[in-house]
Amino acid sequence: MKALDELTFDNRFARLGDAFSTHVLPEPLDVPRLVVASEAAMALLDLDPAVAETPVFAELFGGHKLWAEAEPRAMVYSGHQFGGYTPQLGDGRGLLLGEVYNQAGEHWDLHLKGAGMTPYSRMGDGRAVLRSSIREFLASEALHALGIPSSRALCVIGSDTPVWREKQERGAMVLRMAPSHIRFGHFEYFYYTKKPEQQAQLAEHVLNLHYPECREQPEPYLAMFRQIVERNAELIAKWQAYGFCHGVMNTDNMSILGITFDFGPFAFLDDFDAHFICNHSDHEGRYSFSNQVPIGQWNLSALAQALTPFISVDALKEALGLYLPLYQANYLDLMRRRLGLTTAEDDDQQLVERLLKLMQNSGVDYTLFFRRLGDESAALAVARLRDDFVDLAGFDAWAEQYKARVERDGEYSEEQRRARMHAVNPLYILRNYLAQNAIVAAESGDYSEVRRLHEVLSRPFEEQAGMEQYAQRPPDWGKHLEISCSS
Ligand code: AMP
Ligand code: MG
């Protein structure tokens, strides 16, 4: 276990030089205080969890203090936003403080979001509000606990600093961690600004640090792009299987590592709805729940375009062709497991699609359905779940098909079925209304709810005593919350 001043830095991105990032100091928050910290994220830095409660913790992550070895930098990138190219973006309200490596030799970027203005702030104030910082913190850690790759969050620091959005709010910072903060948009930036040398430098950097095994391949850059395609196909399969809607899948929000990145108006589905749009500014539904699948491919094509100086167009196209089949295989595998199946049959895809259509038409809660399906034998579970469906004849027909399929799958006891299904079907997910309750309490200075919710979501598959209220469908007020984009 380490104390805060014992972190070891190795600032590899900063060493790329001024064409990649600009030195900027964090702008401190007034009266910084700990809102919530993640013990699991602290463990990744070998930090003793007790240090979160010390004043220096809030000072460090509230922008007042810096380690001597930190080199805060605002990174430059660009990206396709809602389909159109924006030539220059960058860390407008966040700084890469530095890269820390732990005792296991893993490197973690420390990125302080809400750290004030940078050369890339455009019209913004460089700040983040408490509301959005809490949402990012909870989502990062909850996704990780579900087994969905994501950037992590070490803590949220609240403050008295006034920040104007639709109304006056309070500034906050969230300390984000990831093995890299490089986005598709980094490659696009150097491609469209026609800086081949820097682009090659960036490609070498990513290859050496994050895809070193690709060095052994005859075409290392192509091998790396293939892996990026694979990781994104796997990631999006997980989003779809667990009902996560990102909301702003612009290429500047897509990680080169295939992890969930840059949280805005995201949401987990309550009722299953393939057409769900969590971002209220997304009038066309470009980033609706079901569109995440083709958009994943669209974004990879945008990255492929930026890699044309290194890889032939034919090879890029071939690699892009891996995306859909890989997505489908991963998705179907997850959905089979969610249904309690251990074998594969040709009709499984259709079994899943039929179920989702029925759930869509009846507005069935996506998370609770699968959890309850595993509570007892297939026959008893479908008999109990039947009441949630409007189209009873349709459901009965599906239930017959499902029961027969379960029977063919193999013989196992109710306990075995439950253990296997509960291990993949969470009881607790970050429903928007739960986050909202925690935010309202935190805005009035009570951080107990955000801490409790974080705790519950860190073990989503385990039924926790006295936490029934976190495993319910949303109340009426919590069903269609408009999550503001002004974060
Ligand atoms: P996002 O929608 O969070 O992915 O942000 C898109 C771009 O806007 C990024 O370059 C951000 O750094 C920038 N940005 C978002 N909010 C602010 C803000 N409050 N101040 C400065 N820049 C911001
Ligand atoms: Mg972003």
Short mmCIF file of C-alpha atoms and ligand atoms in Angstrom, two decimals:
data_model
loop_
_atom_site.label_atom_id
_atom_site.label_comp_id
_atom_site.label_asym_id
_atom_site.label_seq_id
_atom_site.Cartn_x
_atom_site.Cartn_y
_atom_site.Cartn_z
CA MET A 1 0.00 0.00 0.00
CA LYS A 2 1.22 3.45 -0.88
CA ALA A 3 0.72 6.90 0.52
CA LEU A 4 -0.32 9.64 -1.88
CA ASP A 5 3.17 11.05 -2.24
CA GLU A 6 4.58 7.64 -3.17
CA LEU A 7 3.02 7.36 -6.64
CA THR A 8 5.54 6.69 -9.41
CA PHE A 9 5.14 8.70 -12.61
CA ASP A 10 6.26 7.96 -16.15
CA ASN A 11 4.72 10.56 -18.44
CA ARG A 12 4.99 8.90 -21.81
CA PHE A 13 2.36 10.95 -23.63
CA ALA A 14 3.79 14.24 -22.37
CA ARG A 15 7.15 13.21 -23.85
CA LEU A 16 5.62 13.11 -27.34
CA GLY A 17 5.95 16.87 -27.22
CA ASP A 18 4.05 20.06 -27.86
CA ALA A 19 2.47 18.96 -31.14
CA PHE A 20 0.37 16.52 -29.10
CA SER A 21 -0.51 18.44 -25.97
CA THR A 22 -0.04 21.72 -24.15
CA HIS A 23 1.17 22.27 -20.62
CA VAL A 24 -1.67 23.75 -18.53
CA LEU A 25 -2.02 23.92 -14.75
CA PRO A 26 -5.28 22.88 -13.10
CA GLU A 27 -7.44 25.72 -11.84
CA PRO A 28 -8.31 24.91 -8.22
CA LEU A 29 -11.85 24.53 -6.92
CA ASP A 30 -13.04 26.53 -3.88
CA VAL A 31 -13.25 24.45 -0.70
CA PRO A 32 -12.58 21.07 -2.32
CA ARG A 33 -14.08 18.07 -0.53
CA LEU A 34 -14.41 14.40 -1.13
CA VAL A 35 -17.78 13.33 -2.48
CA VAL A 36 -16.99 9.71 -3.20
CA ALA A 37 -13.95 7.54 -3.89
CA SER A 38 -13.62 4.08 -5.39
CA GLU A 39 -11.59 1.69 -3.28
CA ALA A 40 -11.26 -0.63 -6.26
CA ALA A 41 -9.80 2.16 -8.40
CA MET A 42 -7.49 3.21 -5.57
CA ALA A 43 -6.23 -0.36 -5.38
CA LEU A 44 -5.12 -0.07 -9.03
CA LEU A 45 -2.67 2.62 -7.88
CA ASP A 46 -1.76 0.60 -4.75
CA LEU A 47 -3.25 3.41 -2.67
CA ASP A 48 -4.35 2.77 0.89
CA PRO A 49 -8.14 3.45 0.88
CA ALA A 50 -7.79 5.48 4.09
CA VAL A 51 -5.97 8.27 2.20
CA ALA A 52 -9.22 9.26 0.46
CA GLU A 53 -10.41 10.83 3.71
CA THR A 54 -7.28 12.94 4.22
CA PRO A 55 -7.40 16.66 3.29
CA VAL A 56 -4.51 16.33 0.86
CA PHE A 57 -6.56 13.91 -1.27
CA ALA A 58 -9.21 16.55 -1.95
CA GLU A 59 -6.48 19.13 -2.53
CA LEU A 60 -4.70 16.98 -5.10
CA PHE A 61 -7.83 16.00 -7.01
CA GLY A 62 -9.47 19.39 -6.55
CA GLY A 63 -6.62 21.09 -8.42
CA HIS A 64 -4.81 22.71 -5.46
CA LYS A 65 -1.71 20.56 -5.29
CA LEU A 66 0.36 18.63 -7.77
CA TRP A 67 2.99 15.96 -7.44
CA ALA A 68 6.43 17.23 -8.46
CA GLU A 69 6.57 14.48 -11.13
CA ALA A 70 3.15 15.25 -12.62
CA GLU A 71 3.11 17.02 -16.00
CA PRO A 72 -0.42 18.29 -16.59
CA ARG A 73 -1.18 18.48 -20.30
CA ALA A 74 -4.25 19.24 -22.41
CA MET A 75 -4.32 16.85 -25.36
CA VAL A 76 -5.30 17.92 -28.88
CA TYR A 77 -7.59 15.80 -31.04
CA SER A 78 -10.46 16.24 -33.49
CA GLY A 79 -13.33 14.01 -34.52
CA HIS A 80 -16.60 13.36 -36.26
CA GLN A 81 -19.45 14.73 -34.18
CA PHE A 82 -22.91 13.52 -35.21
CA GLY A 83 -21.50 12.56 -38.58
CA GLY A 84 -19.76 15.85 -39.39
CA TYR A 85 -16.05 16.52 -39.04
CA THR A 86 -14.92 19.06 -36.42
CA PRO A 87 -11.32 19.97 -37.24
CA GLN A 88 -10.16 20.80 -33.76
CA LEU A 89 -11.27 19.51 -30.42
CA GLY A 90 -9.16 18.56 -27.44
CA ASP A 91 -9.17 18.49 -23.67
CA GLY A 92 -11.34 21.55 -23.13
CA ARG A 93 -12.14 20.81 -19.53
CA GLY A 94 -9.76 18.10 -18.52
CA LEU A 95 -6.05 17.54 -18.11
CA LEU A 96 -3.86 14.51 -18.31
CA LEU A 97 -2.00 14.94 -15.02
CA GLY A 98 0.48 12.21 -15.81
CA GLU A 99 0.93 8.47 -16.07
CA VAL A 100 1.42 6.42 -12.95
CA TYR A 101 2.60 2.84 -12.81
CA ASN A 102 1.70 0.45 -10.05
CA GLN A 103 3.57 -2.40 -8.39
CA ALA A 104 2.26 -4.82 -11.02
CA GLY A 105 3.87 -2.61 -13.68
CA GLU A 106 0.54 -1.41 -15.12
CA HIS A 107 0.36 2.18 -16.33
CA TRP A 108 -2.65 4.34 -15.55
CA ASP A 109 -3.34 7.77 -17.01
CA LEU A 110 -4.60 10.17 -14.36
CA HIS A 111 -7.00 12.55 -16.04
CA LEU A 112 -8.62 15.35 -14.08
CA LYS A 113 -11.93 16.33 -15.62
CA GLY A 114 -13.28 19.78 -14.78
CA ALA A 115 -9.81 21.25 -14.22
CA GLY A 116 -10.44 24.63 -15.88
CA MET A 117 -9.82 26.32 -19.21
CA THR A 118 -7.30 25.09 -21.75
CA PRO A 119 -6.42 26.18 -25.31
CA TYR A 120 -9.15 23.73 -26.42
CA SER A 121 -11.99 25.09 -24.31
CA ARG A 122 -13.59 26.90 -27.27
CA MET A 123 -16.69 28.61 -25.81
CA GLY A 124 -16.70 26.50 -22.65
CA ASP A 125 -15.61 27.36 -19.12
CA GLY A 126 -13.42 24.30 -18.61
CA ARG A 127 -15.54 23.19 -15.70
CA ALA A 128 -17.62 20.12 -14.90
CA VAL A 129 -20.59 20.21 -12.54
CA LEU A 130 -21.25 17.90 -9.61
CA ARG A 131 -24.18 16.22 -11.38
CA SER A 132 -22.21 15.07 -14.43
CA SER A 133 -19.14 14.17 -12.38
CA ILE A 134 -21.21 11.87 -10.17
CA ARG A 135 -22.81 10.28 -13.21
CA GLU A 136 -19.42 9.61 -14.82
CA PHE A 137 -18.03 8.21 -11.58
CA LEU A 138 -20.95 5.86 -10.97
CA ALA A 139 -21.15 4.68 -14.58
CA SER A 140 -17.44 3.96 -14.97
CA GLU A 141 -17.28 1.87 -11.85
CA ALA A 142 -20.65 0.18 -12.46
CA LEU A 143 -19.70 -0.84 -16.00
CA HIS A 144 -16.44 -2.27 -14.77
CA ALA A 145 -18.28 -4.30 -12.13
CA LEU A 146 -20.57 -5.67 -14.85
CA GLY A 147 -17.53 -6.85 -16.78
CA ILE A 148 -17.90 -4.16 -19.46
CA PRO A 149 -14.58 -2.50 -20.35
CA SER A 150 -14.59 1.13 -19.27
CA SER A 151 -12.38 3.96 -18.15
CA ARG A 152 -12.32 3.99 -14.35
CA ALA A 153 -12.99 6.71 -11.82
CA LEU A 154 -10.94 7.28 -8.70
CA CYS A 155 -13.02 9.96 -7.03
CA VAL A 156 -15.31 12.94 -7.29
CA ILE A 157 -14.30 16.16 -5.55
CA GLY A 158 -17.06 18.69 -4.88
CA SER A 159 -16.65 22.39 -4.18
CA ASP A 160 -18.21 25.81 -3.62
CA THR A 161 -17.11 27.09 -7.03
CA PRO A 162 -20.17 28.42 -8.86
CA VAL A 163 -20.61 27.11 -12.40
CA TRP A 164 -23.34 28.34 -14.76
CA ARG A 165 -25.31 25.90 -16.84
CA GLU A 166 -29.08 26.29 -17.28
CA LYS A 167 -28.91 27.43 -13.68
CA GLN A 168 -26.14 28.00 -11.17
CA GLU A 169 -24.52 24.76 -10.08
CA ARG A 170 -21.35 23.77 -8.26
CA GLY A 171 -18.08 22.83 -9.89
CA ALA A 172 -16.62 19.38 -9.32
CA MET A 173 -13.79 17.27 -10.64
CA VAL A 174 -13.68 13.60 -11.43
CA LEU A 175 -10.36 11.82 -11.58
CA ARG A 176 -10.57 9.44 -14.51
CA MET A 177 -8.17 6.57 -15.08
CA ALA A 178 -7.45 4.53 -18.19
CA PRO A 179 -4.39 2.83 -19.63
CA SER A 180 -4.65 5.44 -22.38
CA HIS A 181 -6.74 8.52 -23.18
CA ILE A 182 -5.99 8.30 -26.89
CA ARG A 183 -9.13 8.46 -29.02
CA PHE A 184 -9.95 7.73 -32.65
CA GLY A 185 -9.97 11.53 -32.95
CA HIS A 186 -6.27 11.75 -32.16
CA PHE A 187 -5.48 9.90 -35.37
CA GLU A 188 -8.02 11.95 -37.29
CA TYR A 189 -6.44 15.18 -36.10
CA PHE A 190 -2.99 14.42 -37.50
CA TYR A 191 -4.43 12.92 -40.68
CA TYR A 192 -6.65 15.89 -41.55
CA THR A 193 -4.07 18.51 -40.52
CA LYS A 194 -1.62 16.68 -42.81
CA LYS A 195 1.10 16.06 -40.26
CA PRO A 196 2.43 12.67 -41.37
CA GLU A 197 5.44 12.72 -39.06
CA GLN A 198 3.40 13.28 -35.94
CA GLN A 199 0.83 10.81 -37.13
CA ALA A 200 3.52 8.16 -37.49
CA GLN A 201 4.85 9.09 -34.05
CA LEU A 202 1.37 8.61 -32.59
CA ALA A 203 0.89 5.27 -34.35
CA GLU A 204 4.27 4.03 -33.04
CA HIS A 205 3.37 5.21 -29.55
CA VAL A 206 0.06 3.32 -29.51
CA LEU A 207 1.59 0.24 -31.07
CA ASN A 208 4.51 0.07 -28.64
CA LEU A 209 2.56 0.86 -25.51
CA HIS A 210 -0.82 -0.73 -26.08
CA TYR A 211 -0.51 -3.33 -28.85
CA PRO A 212 3.09 -4.57 -28.48
CA GLU A 213 2.18 -8.11 -29.58
CA CYS A 214 1.28 -6.69 -33.03
CA ARG A 215 4.97 -5.90 -33.57
CA GLU A 216 5.48 -9.61 -34.27
CA GLN A 217 2.99 -9.54 -37.16
CA PRO A 218 4.08 -8.99 -40.79
CA GLU A 219 2.02 -5.79 -40.90
CA PRO A 220 2.02 -4.40 -37.35
CA TYR A 221 -0.30 -1.43 -38.02
CA LEU A 222 -2.83 -3.63 -39.76
CA ALA A 223 -2.69 -6.14 -36.90
CA MET A 224 -3.29 -3.27 -34.48
CA PHE A 225 -6.27 -1.98 -36.44
CA ARG A 226 -7.73 -5.50 -36.51
CA GLN A 227 -7.45 -5.65 -32.73
CA ILE A 228 -9.14 -2.28 -32.38
CA VAL A 229 -11.98 -3.59 -34.56
CA GLU A 230 -12.24 -6.74 -32.44
CA ARG A 231 -12.24 -4.88 -29.15
CA ASN A 232 -14.92 -2.50 -30.33
CA ALA A 233 -17.09 -5.35 -31.61
CA GLU A 234 -16.78 -7.03 -28.20
CA LEU A 235 -17.46 -3.81 -26.33
CA ILE A 236 -20.58 -2.92 -28.27
CA ALA A 237 -21.86 -6.51 -27.96
CA LYS A 238 -21.66 -6.01 -24.20
CA TRP A 239 -23.44 -2.66 -24.32
CA GLN A 240 -26.26 -4.21 -26.33
CA ALA A 241 -26.49 -7.33 -24.17
CA TYR A 242 -26.70 -5.29 -20.96
CA GLY A 243 -28.77 -2.37 -22.24
CA PHE A 244 -26.18 0.40 -22.05
CA CYS A 245 -26.77 3.43 -24.25
CA HIS A 246 -23.72 5.70 -24.59
CA GLY A 247 -25.52 8.63 -26.15
CA VAL A 248 -22.65 10.52 -27.83
CA MET A 249 -20.70 8.06 -29.96
CA ASN A 250 -18.67 10.73 -31.72
CA THR A 251 -15.25 9.56 -32.85
CA ASP A 252 -13.60 11.83 -30.29
CA ASN A 253 -15.35 9.80 -27.60
CA MET A 254 -14.13 6.43 -28.89
CA SER A 255 -11.13 4.97 -27.13
CA ILE A 256 -8.26 3.42 -29.05
CA LEU A 257 -8.42 0.62 -26.45
CA GLY A 258 -12.06 -0.30 -27.07
CA ILE A 259 -13.24 0.76 -23.63
CA THR A 260 -16.35 2.78 -22.74
CA PHE A 261 -15.20 6.37 -22.69
CA ASP A 262 -16.45 9.94 -22.13
CA PHE A 263 -19.76 9.77 -20.36
CA GLY A 264 -22.47 12.29 -21.13
CA PRO A 265 -26.21 11.68 -21.26
CA PHE A 266 -25.73 7.86 -21.16
CA ALA A 267 -28.44 5.58 -19.78
CA PHE A 268 -29.10 1.96 -19.03
CA LEU A 269 -32.41 0.76 -20.42
CA ASP A 270 -35.20 0.37 -17.90
CA ASP A 271 -37.94 -1.05 -20.17
CA PHE A 272 -36.47 -2.75 -23.21
CA ASP A 273 -36.66 -0.33 -26.13
CA ALA A 274 -34.52 -0.85 -29.22
CA HIS A 275 -35.27 2.69 -30.39
CA PHE A 276 -34.38 4.36 -27.11
CA ILE A 277 -32.54 7.70 -27.45
CA CYS A 278 -30.89 8.80 -24.21
CA ASN A 279 -29.49 12.05 -25.57
CA HIS A 280 -32.26 14.62 -25.92
CA SER A 281 -30.23 16.69 -28.39
CA ASP A 282 -30.01 13.66 -30.70
CA HIS A 283 -33.15 14.50 -32.65
CA GLU A 284 -32.49 12.07 -35.48
CA GLY A 285 -31.69 9.18 -33.16
CA ARG A 286 -28.25 8.73 -34.69
CA TYR A 287 -27.06 7.26 -31.40
CA SER A 288 -30.21 5.38 -30.44
CA PHE A 289 -29.77 2.07 -28.64
CA SER A 290 -29.98 -0.17 -31.69
CA ASN A 291 -27.96 2.23 -33.87
CA GLN A 292 -24.95 1.77 -31.63
CA VAL A 293 -24.11 -1.36 -33.61
CA PRO A 294 -23.81 0.23 -37.09
CA ILE A 295 -22.36 3.42 -35.58
CA GLY A 296 -19.57 1.33 -34.08
CA GLN A 297 -18.66 0.31 -37.61
CA TRP A 298 -19.06 3.85 -38.93
CA ASN A 299 -16.63 5.12 -36.32
CA LEU A 300 -14.14 2.39 -37.13
CA SER A 301 -14.38 3.42 -40.80
CA ALA A 302 -13.54 6.99 -39.79
CA LEU A 303 -10.49 5.67 -37.96
CA ALA A 304 -9.61 3.50 -40.97
CA GLN A 305 -9.66 6.58 -43.20
CA ALA A 306 -7.16 8.24 -40.88
CA LEU A 307 -4.93 5.16 -41.10
CA THR A 308 -4.76 5.11 -44.91
CA PRO A 309 -1.20 6.53 -44.87
CA PHE A 310 -0.07 3.33 -43.13
CA ILE A 311 -2.36 0.56 -44.37
CA SER A 312 -3.74 -0.25 -47.81
CA VAL A 313 -7.40 0.49 -48.39
CA ASP A 314 -8.12 -3.13 -49.28
CA ALA A 315 -6.60 -4.40 -46.06
CA LEU A 316 -8.52 -1.81 -44.05
CA LYS A 317 -11.77 -2.83 -45.71
CA GLU A 318 -11.10 -6.46 -44.99
CA ALA A 319 -10.43 -5.69 -41.34
CA LEU A 320 -13.60 -3.61 -41.11
CA GLY A 321 -15.46 -6.61 -42.47
CA LEU A 322 -14.63 -8.47 -39.26
CA TYR A 323 -16.72 -6.11 -37.17
CA LEU A 324 -20.30 -7.29 -37.78
CA PRO A 325 -19.71 -11.06 -37.63
CA LEU A 326 -17.62 -10.61 -34.49
CA TYR A 327 -20.23 -8.36 -32.94
CA GLN A 328 -22.95 -10.90 -33.70
CA ALA A 329 -21.01 -13.85 -32.35
CA ASN A 330 -20.19 -12.02 -29.12
CA TYR A 331 -23.69 -10.70 -28.68
CA LEU A 332 -25.32 -14.05 -29.26
CA ASP A 333 -22.92 -15.73 -26.87
CA LEU A 334 -23.81 -13.23 -24.13
CA MET A 335 -27.53 -13.50 -24.77
CA ARG A 336 -27.39 -17.29 -24.66
CA ARG A 337 -25.75 -17.04 -21.29
CA ARG A 338 -28.33 -14.54 -20.12
CA LEU A 339 -30.97 -17.10 -21.09
CA GLY A 340 -29.16 -19.79 -19.11
CA LEU A 341 -28.06 -21.76 -22.17
CA THR A 342 -24.75 -23.54 -22.28
CA THR A 343 -24.86 -24.89 -25.83
CA ALA A 344 -25.41 -23.24 -29.21
CA GLU A 345 -28.20 -23.97 -31.68
CA ASP A 346 -28.95 -22.34 -35.02
CA ASP A 347 -32.29 -20.97 -33.89
CA ASP A 348 -30.93 -19.15 -30.84
CA GLN A 349 -30.69 -15.83 -32.62
CA GLN A 350 -34.35 -16.06 -33.49
CA LEU A 351 -35.22 -17.07 -29.91
CA VAL A 352 -33.52 -13.90 -28.65
CA GLU A 353 -35.09 -11.66 -31.29
CA ARG A 354 -38.59 -12.98 -30.59
CA LEU A 355 -38.15 -12.34 -26.89
CA LEU A 356 -36.88 -8.80 -27.41
CA LYS A 357 -39.80 -7.99 -29.69
CA LEU A 358 -42.23 -9.19 -27.03
CA MET A 359 -40.42 -7.19 -24.36
CA GLN A 360 -40.45 -4.12 -26.58
CA ASN A 361 -44.19 -4.38 -27.20
CA SER A 362 -44.99 -4.83 -23.52
CA GLY A 363 -42.42 -2.45 -22.03
CA VAL A 364 -40.82 -5.15 -19.91
CA ASP A 365 -37.96 -4.22 -17.60
CA TYR A 366 -34.83 -5.45 -19.36
CA THR A 367 -32.68 -6.15 -16.31
CA LEU A 368 -35.28 -7.64 -13.98
CA PHE A 369 -36.68 -9.97 -16.64
CA PHE A 370 -33.40 -11.85 -17.01
CA ARG A 371 -32.72 -11.83 -13.31
CA ARG A 372 -36.12 -13.35 -12.53
CA LEU A 373 -35.83 -15.83 -15.35
CA GLY A 374 -32.93 -17.37 -13.43
CA ASP A 375 -34.67 -17.37 -10.06
CA GLU A 376 -36.29 -20.76 -10.61
CA SER A 377 -36.73 -23.52 -13.20
CA ALA A 378 -37.56 -22.40 -16.73
CA ALA A 379 -41.17 -23.61 -16.40
CA LEU A 380 -41.85 -21.83 -13.10
CA ALA A 381 -40.03 -18.67 -14.14
CA VAL A 382 -41.90 -18.17 -17.41
CA ALA A 383 -45.21 -18.87 -15.65
CA ARG A 384 -44.44 -16.07 -13.19
CA LEU A 385 -43.08 -13.62 -15.78
CA ARG A 386 -46.06 -14.11 -18.07
CA ASP A 387 -48.05 -11.38 -16.29
CA ASP A 388 -45.58 -8.73 -17.48
CA PHE A 389 -46.55 -9.27 -21.11
CA VAL A 390 -49.52 -7.85 -22.99
CA ASP A 391 -49.39 -10.29 -25.88
CA LEU A 392 -50.04 -13.41 -23.82
CA ALA A 393 -50.41 -15.74 -26.79
CA GLY A 394 -47.13 -14.46 -28.20
CA PHE A 395 -45.39 -14.91 -24.88
CA ASP A 396 -46.81 -18.41 -24.39
CA ALA A 397 -45.53 -19.46 -27.80
CA TRP A 398 -42.08 -18.08 -26.96
CA ALA A 399 -42.15 -19.74 -23.53
CA GLU A 400 -42.86 -23.14 -25.10
CA GLN A 401 -39.95 -22.69 -27.49
CA TYR A 402 -37.71 -21.59 -24.61
CA LYS A 403 -38.66 -24.47 -22.30
CA ALA A 404 -38.01 -27.01 -25.05
CA ARG A 405 -34.68 -25.33 -25.79
CA VAL A 406 -33.68 -25.42 -22.11
CA GLU A 407 -34.56 -29.10 -21.98
CA ARG A 408 -32.34 -29.85 -24.98
CA ASP A 409 -29.56 -27.78 -23.43
CA GLY A 410 -28.85 -30.34 -20.72
CA GLU A 411 -29.83 -31.53 -17.29
CA TYR A 412 -29.05 -29.37 -14.31
CA SER A 413 -30.66 -28.58 -11.01
CA GLU A 414 -32.58 -25.40 -10.23
CA GLU A 415 -29.65 -24.33 -8.03
CA GLN A 416 -27.15 -24.81 -10.81
CA ARG A 417 -29.35 -22.87 -13.20
CA ARG A 418 -29.80 -20.03 -10.70
CA ALA A 419 -26.09 -19.78 -9.86
CA ARG A 420 -25.11 -19.76 -13.51
CA MET A 421 -27.75 -17.23 -14.57
CA HIS A 422 -27.36 -14.90 -11.59
CA ALA A 423 -23.65 -14.72 -12.33
CA VAL A 424 -24.39 -13.05 -15.69
CA ASN A 425 -27.71 -11.30 -14.99
CA PRO A 426 -27.27 -8.33 -12.66
CA LEU A 427 -29.84 -7.46 -10.03
CA TYR A 428 -28.62 -3.87 -9.75
CA ILE A 429 -27.88 -1.50 -12.60
CA LEU A 430 -27.32 2.25 -12.69
CA ARG A 431 -30.85 3.34 -13.48
CA ASN A 432 -31.12 7.04 -14.28
CA TYR A 433 -33.50 7.67 -11.44
CA LEU A 434 -31.14 6.08 -8.91
CA ALA A 435 -28.34 8.34 -10.10
CA GLN A 436 -30.77 11.27 -9.90
CA ASN A 437 -31.66 10.53 -6.26
CA ALA A 438 -27.98 10.39 -5.37
CA ILE A 439 -27.30 13.66 -7.22
CA VAL A 440 -30.15 15.55 -5.54
CA ALA A 441 -28.87 14.48 -2.10
CA ALA A 442 -25.26 15.33 -3.01
CA GLU A 443 -26.27 18.76 -4.28
CA SER A 444 -27.64 19.48 -0.81
CA GLY A 445 -24.39 18.27 0.78
CA ASP A 446 -25.38 14.71 1.66
CA TYR A 447 -22.97 12.28 0.01
CA SER A 448 -24.25 9.14 1.72
CA GLU A 449 -26.57 8.15 -1.12
CA VAL A 450 -23.96 8.40 -3.87
CA ARG A 451 -21.59 6.35 -1.72
CA ARG A 452 -24.22 3.70 -0.99
CA LEU A 453 -25.26 3.45 -4.64
CA HIS A 454 -21.62 3.09 -5.71
CA GLU A 455 -21.20 0.33 -3.13
CA VAL A 456 -24.31 -1.56 -4.29
CA LEU A 457 -23.29 -1.28 -7.96
CA SER A 458 -19.82 -2.58 -7.25
CA ARG A 459 -21.36 -6.05 -6.70
CA PRO A 460 -24.23 -6.04 -9.23
CA PHE A 461 -24.70 -9.80 -9.43
CA GLU A 462 -24.90 -10.39 -5.67
CA GLU A 463 -28.17 -9.94 -3.82
CA GLN A 464 -27.39 -7.55 -0.96
CA ALA A 465 -29.36 -7.48 2.28
CA GLY A 466 -31.52 -4.42 2.80
CA MET A 467 -30.92 -3.09 -0.74
CA GLU A 468 -34.24 -4.11 -2.33
CA GLN A 469 -34.99 -0.49 -3.24
CA TYR A 470 -32.10 -0.53 -5.73
CA ALA A 471 -33.56 -3.47 -7.64
CA GLN A 472 -36.92 -1.99 -8.61
CA ARG A 473 -38.42 -0.60 -11.77
CA PRO A 474 -38.34 3.19 -11.78
CA PRO A 475 -41.22 5.12 -10.23
CA ASP A 476 -43.29 7.18 -12.69
CA TRP A 477 -41.22 10.34 -12.16
CA GLY A 478 -38.03 8.43 -12.91
CA LYS A 479 -39.05 6.82 -16.19
CA HIS A 480 -38.32 9.52 -18.73
CA LEU A 481 -35.85 11.81 -17.04
CA GLU A 482 -34.37 14.39 -19.36
CA ILE A 483 -30.68 14.25 -18.73
CA SER A 484 -29.16 17.57 -19.63
CA CYS A 485 -26.25 17.48 -22.04
CA SER A 486 -24.68 20.54 -20.48
CA SER A 487 -22.33 18.70 -18.27
P1 AMP B 1 -17.95 16.02 -25.04
O1 AMP B 1 -19.30 16.30 -25.61
O2 AMP B 1 -17.91 15.97 -23.55
O3 AMP B 1 -17.33 14.81 -25.64
O4 AMP B 1 -17.04 17.27 -25.43
C1 AMP B 1 -16.79 17.70 -26.74
C2 AMP B 1 -15.72 18.77 -26.76
O5 AMP B 1 -16.17 19.92 -26.05
C3 AMP B 1 -14.42 18.34 -26.10
O6 AMP B 1 -13.35 18.91 -26.84
C4 AMP B 1 -14.53 18.93 -24.72
O7 AMP B 1 -13.27 19.17 -24.13
C5 AMP B 1 -15.26 20.23 -24.98
N1 AMP B 1 -16.04 20.68 -23.81
C6 AMP B 1 -17.16 20.12 -23.30
N2 AMP B 1 -17.57 20.80 -22.22
C7 AMP B 1 -16.71 21.81 -22.01
C8 AMP B 1 -16.59 22.86 -21.05
N3 AMP B 1 -17.46 23.01 -20.05
N4 AMP B 1 -15.55 23.70 -21.18
C9 AMP B 1 -14.66 23.57 -22.17
N5 AMP B 1 -14.71 22.63 -23.10
C10 AMP B 1 -15.72 21.73 -23.04
MG MG B 2 -15.67 13.95 -25.38
#
